[in-house]
PDB file of C-alpha atoms in Angstrom:
ATOM      1  CA  UNK A   1     112.515 112.206  87.584  1.00  0.00           C
ATOM      2  CA  UNK A   2     112.876 108.579  88.561  1.00  0.00           C
ATOM      3  CA  UNK A   3     116.567 108.510  87.710  1.00  0.00           C
ATOM      4  CA  UNK A   4     118.810 105.472  87.745  1.00  0.00           C
ATOM      5  CA  UNK A   5     117.731 104.224  91.173  1.00  0.00           C
ATOM      6  CA  UNK A   6     114.640 104.710  93.313  1.00  0.00           C
ATOM      7  CA  UNK A   7     116.917 104.576  96.359  1.00  0.00           C
ATOM      8  CA  UNK A   8     118.436 107.938  95.402  1.00  0.00           C
ATOM      9  CA  UNK A   9     116.833 110.482  97.808  1.00  0.00           C
ATOM     10  CA  UNK A  10     116.347 112.888  94.890  1.00  0.00           C
ATOM     11  CA  UNK A  11     114.421 110.273  92.921  1.00  0.00           C
ATOM     12  CA  UNK A  12     110.649 110.117  92.599  1.00  0.00           C
ATOM     13  CA  UNK A  13     108.482 107.356  91.188  1.00  0.00           C
ATOM     14  CA  UNK A  14     107.715 107.898  87.499  1.00  0.00           C
ATOM     15  CA  UNK A  15     104.124 107.339  86.388  1.00  0.00           C
ATOM     16  CA  UNK A  16     103.220 106.655  82.765  1.00  0.00           C
ATOM     17  CA  UNK A  17      99.760 108.044  82.151  1.00  0.00           C
ATOM     18  CA  UNK A  18      97.039 107.841  80.995  1.00  0.00           C
ATOM     19  CA  UNK A  19      97.058 104.240  79.803  1.00  0.00           C
ATOM     20  CA  UNK A  20      96.007 103.967  76.955  1.00  0.00           C
ATOM     21  CA  UNK A  21      95.227 106.377  74.082  1.00  0.00           C
ATOM     22  CA  UNK A  22      94.207 109.314  76.275  1.00  0.00           C
ATOM     23  CA  UNK A  23      94.982 111.766  73.503  1.00  0.00           C
ATOM     24  CA  UNK A  24      92.592 110.057  71.082  1.00  0.00           C
ATOM     25  CA  UNK A  25      89.337 110.871  72.875  1.00  0.00           C
ATOM     26  CA  UNK A  26      86.320 112.150  70.967  1.00  0.00           C
ATOM     27  CA  UNK A  27      86.795 115.881  70.306  1.00  0.00           C
ATOM     28  CA  UNK A  28      89.875 115.796  72.562  1.00  0.00           C
ATOM     29  CA  UNK A  29      87.694 116.003  75.670  1.00  0.00           C
ATOM     30  CA  UNK A  30      88.844 114.490  78.943  1.00  0.00           C
ATOM     31  CA  UNK A  31      86.713 111.437  79.866  1.00  0.00           C
ATOM     32  CA  UNK A  32      85.266 111.204  76.333  1.00  0.00           C
ATOM     33  CA  UNK A  33      85.288 107.716  74.749  1.00  0.00           C
ATOM     34  CA  UNK A  34      88.103 106.509  72.508  1.00  0.00           C
ATOM     35  CA  UNK A  35      87.281 104.506  69.410  1.00  0.00           C
ATOM     36  CA  UNK A  36      90.420 103.341  67.617  1.00  0.00           C
ATOM     37  CA  UNK A  37      91.391 100.008  66.126  1.00  0.00           C
ATOM     38  CA  UNK A  38      93.639  97.587  67.951  1.00  0.00           C
ATOM     39  CA  UNK A  39      96.162  98.096  65.152  1.00  0.00           C
ATOM     40  CA  UNK A  40      96.224 101.845  65.873  1.00  0.00           C
ATOM     41  CA  UNK A  41      96.449 101.208  69.619  1.00  0.00           C
ATOM     42  CA  UNK A  42      99.431  98.928  69.174  1.00  0.00           C
ATOM     43  CA  UNK A  43     101.129 100.900  66.406  1.00  0.00           C
ATOM     44  CA  UNK A  44     100.646 104.474  67.589  1.00  0.00           C
ATOM     45  CA  UNK A  45      99.620 104.659  71.250  1.00  0.00           C
ATOM     46  CA  UNK A  46     101.356 101.696  72.897  1.00  0.00           C
ATOM     47  CA  UNK A  47     105.012 102.230  71.809  1.00  0.00           C
ATOM     48  CA  UNK A  48     105.701 105.228  74.112  1.00  0.00           C
ATOM     49  CA  UNK A  49     104.460 103.197  77.091  1.00  0.00           C
ATOM     50  CA  UNK A  50     106.614 100.253  76.081  1.00  0.00           C
ATOM     51  CA  UNK A  51     109.608 102.605  75.946  1.00  0.00           C
ATOM     52  CA  UNK A  52     108.746 103.957  79.398  1.00  0.00           C
ATOM     53  CA  UNK A  53     108.427 100.442  80.798  1.00  0.00           C
ATOM     54  CA  UNK A  54     111.747  99.472  79.222  1.00  0.00           C
ATOM     55  CA  UNK A  55     113.324 102.584  80.758  1.00  0.00           C
ATOM     56  CA  UNK A  56     112.155 101.381  84.178  1.00  0.00           C
ATOM     57  CA  UNK A  57     109.120 103.519  85.026  1.00  0.00           C
ATOM     58  CA  UNK A  58     107.688 102.155  88.265  1.00  0.00           C
ATOM     59  CA  UNK A  59     104.010 102.999  87.868  1.00  0.00           C
ATOM     60  CA  UNK A  60     101.281 103.319  85.274  1.00  0.00           C
ATOM     61  CA  UNK A  61      98.014 105.218  85.682  1.00  0.00           C
ATOM     62  CA  UNK A  62      94.896 103.925  83.981  1.00  0.00           C
ATOM     63  CA  UNK A  63      93.086 106.364  81.685  1.00  0.00           C
ATOM     64  CA  UNK A  64      89.796 108.126  82.453  1.00  0.00           C
ATOM     65  CA  UNK A  65      88.012 107.084  79.296  1.00  0.00           C
ATOM     66  CA  UNK A  66      86.370 104.089  77.760  1.00  0.00           C
ATOM     67  CA  UNK A  67      88.365 102.247  75.144  1.00  0.00           C
ATOM     68  CA  UNK A  68      86.133 100.477  72.666  1.00  0.00           C
ATOM     69  CA  UNK A  69      83.261 100.820  75.129  1.00  0.00           C
ATOM     70  CA  UNK A  70      85.138  99.441  78.160  1.00  0.00           C
ATOM     71  CA  UNK A  71      86.395 101.872  80.834  1.00  0.00           C
ATOM     72  CA  UNK A  72      90.184 101.588  81.116  1.00  0.00           C
ATOM     73  CA  UNK A  73      89.925 101.241  84.904  1.00  0.00           C
ATOM     74  CA  UNK A  74      87.790  98.114  84.434  1.00  0.00           C
ATOM     75  CA  UNK A  75      89.533  96.627  81.407  1.00  0.00           C
ATOM     76  CA  UNK A  76      91.352  93.334  82.147  1.00  0.00           C
ATOM     77  CA  UNK A  77      92.420  92.978  78.500  1.00  0.00           C
ATOM     78  CA  UNK A  78      94.237  96.301  78.791  1.00  0.00           C
ATOM     79  CA  UNK A  79      95.618  96.294  82.360  1.00  0.00           C
ATOM     80  CA  UNK A  80      96.345  92.610  82.872  1.00  0.00           C
ATOM     81  CA  UNK A  81      96.679  91.389  79.293  1.00  0.00           C
ATOM     82  CA  UNK A  82      98.468  94.120  77.357  1.00  0.00           C
ATOM     83  CA  UNK A  83     100.239  95.921  80.211  1.00  0.00           C
ATOM     84  CA  UNK A  84     101.278  93.083  82.503  1.00  0.00           C
ATOM     85  CA  UNK A  85     101.412  89.941  80.369  1.00  0.00           C
ATOM     86  CA  UNK A  86     102.460  91.317  76.978  1.00  0.00           C
ATOM     87  CA  UNK A  87     104.543  94.338  78.018  1.00  0.00           C
ATOM     88  CA  UNK A  88     105.941  92.630  81.126  1.00  0.00           C
ATOM     89  CA  UNK A  89     105.159  95.557  83.411  1.00  0.00           C
ATOM     90  CA  UNK A  90     105.850  94.573  87.017  1.00  0.00           C
ATOM     91  CA  UNK A  91     105.251  97.905  88.705  1.00  0.00           C
ATOM     92  CA  UNK A  92     102.281  99.581  90.313  1.00  0.00           C
ATOM     93  CA  UNK A  93      99.018 100.267  88.451  1.00  0.00           C
ATOM     94  CA  UNK A  94      97.219 103.213  90.029  1.00  0.00           C
ATOM     95  CA  UNK A  95      93.846 104.786  89.416  1.00  0.00           C
ATOM     96  CA  UNK A  96      93.352 108.388  88.526  1.00  0.00           C
ATOM     97  CA  UNK A  97      91.435 110.644  90.898  1.00  0.00           C
ATOM     98  CA  UNK A  98      87.939 109.218  91.613  1.00  0.00           C
ATOM     99  CA  UNK A  99      87.994 107.094  88.453  1.00  0.00           C
ATOM    100  CA  UNK A 100      86.940 103.971  90.343  1.00  0.00           C
ATOM    101  CA  UNK A 101      83.882 105.934  91.505  1.00  0.00           C
ATOM    102  CA  UNK A 102      83.311 107.006  87.909  1.00  0.00           C
ATOM    103  CA  UNK A 103      82.706 103.372  86.978  1.00  0.00           C
ATOM    104  CA  UNK A 104      79.371 104.007  88.744  1.00  0.00           C
ATOM    105  CA  UNK A 105      78.679 107.683  88.056  1.00  0.00           C
ATOM    106  CA  UNK A 106      80.074 108.269  84.548  1.00  0.00           C
ATOM    107  CA  UNK A 107      80.575 104.972  82.761  1.00  0.00           C
ATOM    108  CA  UNK A 108      77.634 103.259  84.477  1.00  0.00           C
ATOM    109  CA  UNK A 109      79.180  99.795  84.300  1.00  0.00           C
ATOM    110  CA  UNK A 110      78.893  99.220  88.066  1.00  0.00           C
ATOM    111  CA  UNK A 111      75.738  99.498  90.173  1.00  0.00           C
ATOM    112  CA  UNK A 112      77.614 100.709  93.271  1.00  0.00           C
ATOM    113  CA  UNK A 113      81.079 101.307  94.705  1.00  0.00           C
ATOM    114  CA  UNK A 114      81.525  97.688  95.745  1.00  0.00           C
ATOM    115  CA  UNK A 115      80.983  96.521  92.162  1.00  0.00           C
ATOM    116  CA  UNK A 116      83.263  99.281  90.875  1.00  0.00           C
ATOM    117  CA  UNK A 117      86.037  98.106  93.226  1.00  0.00           C
ATOM    118  CA  UNK A 118      85.482  94.537  92.032  1.00  0.00           C
ATOM    119  CA  UNK A 119      85.760  95.546  88.366  1.00  0.00           C
ATOM    120  CA  UNK A 120      88.876  97.693  88.900  1.00  0.00           C
ATOM    121  CA  UNK A 121      90.801  95.240  91.068  1.00  0.00           C
ATOM    122  CA  UNK A 122      90.003  92.203  88.948  1.00  0.00           C
ATOM    123  CA  UNK A 123      91.030  94.204  85.862  1.00  0.00           C
ATOM    124  CA  UNK A 124      94.481  94.836  87.352  1.00  0.00           C
ATOM    125  CA  UNK A 125      94.355  97.986  89.491  1.00  0.00           C
ATOM    126  CA  UNK A 126      96.775  97.883  92.443  1.00  0.00           C
ATOM    127  CA  UNK A 127      96.028 101.147  94.222  1.00  0.00           C
ATOM    128  CA  UNK A 128      93.184 103.640  94.295  1.00  0.00           C
ATOM    129  CA  UNK A 129      94.717 107.097  94.342  1.00  0.00           C
ATOM    130  CA  UNK A 130      91.772 108.845  95.948  1.00  0.00           C
ATOM    131  CA  UNK A 131      91.306 106.288  98.723  1.00  0.00           C
ATOM    132  CA  UNK A 132      88.152 106.798 100.818  1.00  0.00           C
ATOM    133  CA  UNK A 133      85.418 104.275 100.107  1.00  0.00           C
ATOM    134  CA  UNK A 134      87.792 101.741  98.547  1.00  0.00           C
ATOM    135  CA  UNK A 135      89.107  99.586 101.408  1.00  0.00           C
ATOM    136  CA  UNK A 136      85.734  98.683 102.958  1.00  0.00           C
ATOM    137  CA  UNK A 137      84.215  97.218  99.792  1.00  0.00           C
ATOM    138  CA  UNK A 138      87.526  95.532  98.950  1.00  0.00           C
ATOM    139  CA  UNK A 139      87.603  93.775 102.335  1.00  0.00           C
ATOM    140  CA  UNK A 140      83.993  92.643 101.837  1.00  0.00           C
ATOM    141  CA  UNK A 141      84.826  91.260  98.387  1.00  0.00           C
ATOM    142  CA  UNK A 142      87.750  89.275  99.793  1.00  0.00           C
ATOM    143  CA  UNK A 143      85.639  87.931 102.701  1.00  0.00           C
ATOM    144  CA  UNK A 144      82.947  86.879 100.210  1.00  0.00           C
ATOM    145  CA  UNK A 145      85.549  85.067  98.107  1.00  0.00           C
ATOM    146  CA  UNK A 146      84.890  87.172  95.012  1.00  0.00           C
ATOM    147  CA  UNK A 147      88.450  88.503  95.040  1.00  0.00           C
ATOM    148  CA  UNK A 148      91.098  86.016  96.184  1.00  0.00           C
ATOM    149  CA  UNK A 149      93.575  87.037  98.865  1.00  0.00           C
ATOM    150  CA  UNK A 150      96.332  86.157  96.413  1.00  0.00           C
ATOM    151  CA  UNK A 151      95.167  89.040  94.200  1.00  0.00           C
ATOM    152  CA  UNK A 152      95.495  91.465  97.135  1.00  0.00           C
ATOM    153  CA  UNK A 153      98.882  89.970  98.049  1.00  0.00           C
ATOM    154  CA  UNK A 154     100.142  90.681  94.516  1.00  0.00           C
ATOM    155  CA  UNK A 155      99.182  94.357  94.776  1.00  0.00           C
ATOM    156  CA  UNK A 156     100.580  94.688  98.294  1.00  0.00           C
ATOM    157  CA  UNK A 157     103.896  93.182  97.133  1.00  0.00           C
ATOM    158  CA  UNK A 158     104.154  95.706  94.310  1.00  0.00           C
ATOM    159  CA  UNK A 159     103.262  98.647  96.569  1.00  0.00           C
ATOM    160  CA  UNK A 160     105.614  97.630  99.390  1.00  0.00           C
ATOM    161  CA  UNK A 161     108.482  96.860  96.974  1.00  0.00           C
ATOM    162  CA  UNK A 162     108.270 100.383  95.573  1.00  0.00           C
ATOM    163  CA  UNK A 163     108.005 101.945  99.048  1.00  0.00           C
ATOM    164  CA  UNK A 164     111.110 100.012 100.146  1.00  0.00           C
ATOM    165  CA  UNK A 165     112.977 101.046  96.987  1.00  0.00           C
ATOM    166  CA  UNK A 166     112.052 104.675  97.604  1.00  0.00           C
ATOM    167  CA  UNK A 167     113.249 104.410 101.218  1.00  0.00           C
ATOM    168  CA  UNK A 168     109.874 105.499 102.566  1.00  0.00           C
ATOM    169  CA  UNK A 169     110.211 103.283 105.636  1.00  0.00           C
ATOM    170  CA  UNK A 170     113.574 104.804 106.534  1.00  0.00           C
ATOM    171  CA  UNK A 171     112.724 108.362 105.380  1.00  0.00           C
ATOM    172  CA  UNK A 172     108.930 108.785 105.452  1.00  0.00           C
ATOM    173  CA  UNK A 173     109.094 112.608 105.303  1.00  0.00           C
ATOM    174  CA  UNK A 174     110.729 114.914 102.797  1.00  0.00           C
ATOM    175  CA  UNK A 175     113.832 116.706 104.006  1.00  0.00           C
ATOM    176  CA  UNK A 176     113.021 120.292 103.037  1.00  0.00           C
ATOM    177  CA  UNK A 177     116.702 121.291 103.128  1.00  0.00           C
ATOM    178  CA  UNK A 178     117.588 118.428 100.789  1.00  0.00           C
ATOM    179  CA  UNK A 179     114.677 119.399  98.529  1.00  0.00           C
ATOM    180  CA  UNK A 180     115.972 122.952  98.225  1.00  0.00           C
ATOM    181  CA  UNK A 181     119.376 121.595  97.248  1.00  0.00           C
ATOM    182  CA  UNK A 182     118.047 119.204  94.605  1.00  0.00           C
ATOM    183  CA  UNK A 183     114.975 120.834  93.055  1.00  0.00           C
ATOM    184  CA  UNK A 184     115.881 124.461  92.425  1.00  0.00           C
ATOM    185  CA  UNK A 185     119.513 124.090  91.482  1.00  0.00           C
ATOM    186  CA  UNK A 186     121.206 126.239  88.880  1.00  0.00           C
ATOM    187  CA  UNK A 187     121.826 123.105  86.797  1.00  0.00           C
ATOM    188  CA  UNK A 188     118.129 122.232  86.799  1.00  0.00           C
ATOM    189  CA  UNK A 189     117.136 125.780  85.916  1.00  0.00           C
ATOM    190  CA  UNK A 190     119.678 125.829  83.074  1.00  0.00           C
ATOM    191  CA  UNK A 191     118.362 122.519  81.753  1.00  0.00           C
ATOM    192  CA  UNK A 192     114.760 123.791  81.946  1.00  0.00           C
TER     193      UNK A 192
END
């Protein structure tokens, strides 16, 4: 989907998900914990993500579950250490739907939304997909000095870079005529 260049109007931002080991959850249930060794993580579950990063995927979505008892959305070892520092990923790390909130309601590692935002952002999250209830606590955390402005600047740079590459400032809306000419083509249907 992402193609050779994000500036191609037919291109969309690829998202590698759910990082990491989403298919290894207990009983195969969504949100269930994952208990695998680091050797298995690195040998089995990480290589497809590394290939996607090497191929140029622009975003990665954190996984719903806990990995070794730590929710992926609040795991600095995973998001900052493995993904950014080891794998060299420079793109956008995005949450899954309401998974920052689930740091309070499901994983119970945060007492409230403000603490959940703190855990997610300091772990390496750039953008909260769901949105409402995120910005207010984030602003408070920056004003209190718990999250440095430089951390926010890093996320904003990644988000704006991708938006510029996608041409969203020049073309903020989808051209429905162009969509009809690129999505449902005979070549695409043949390939499918």
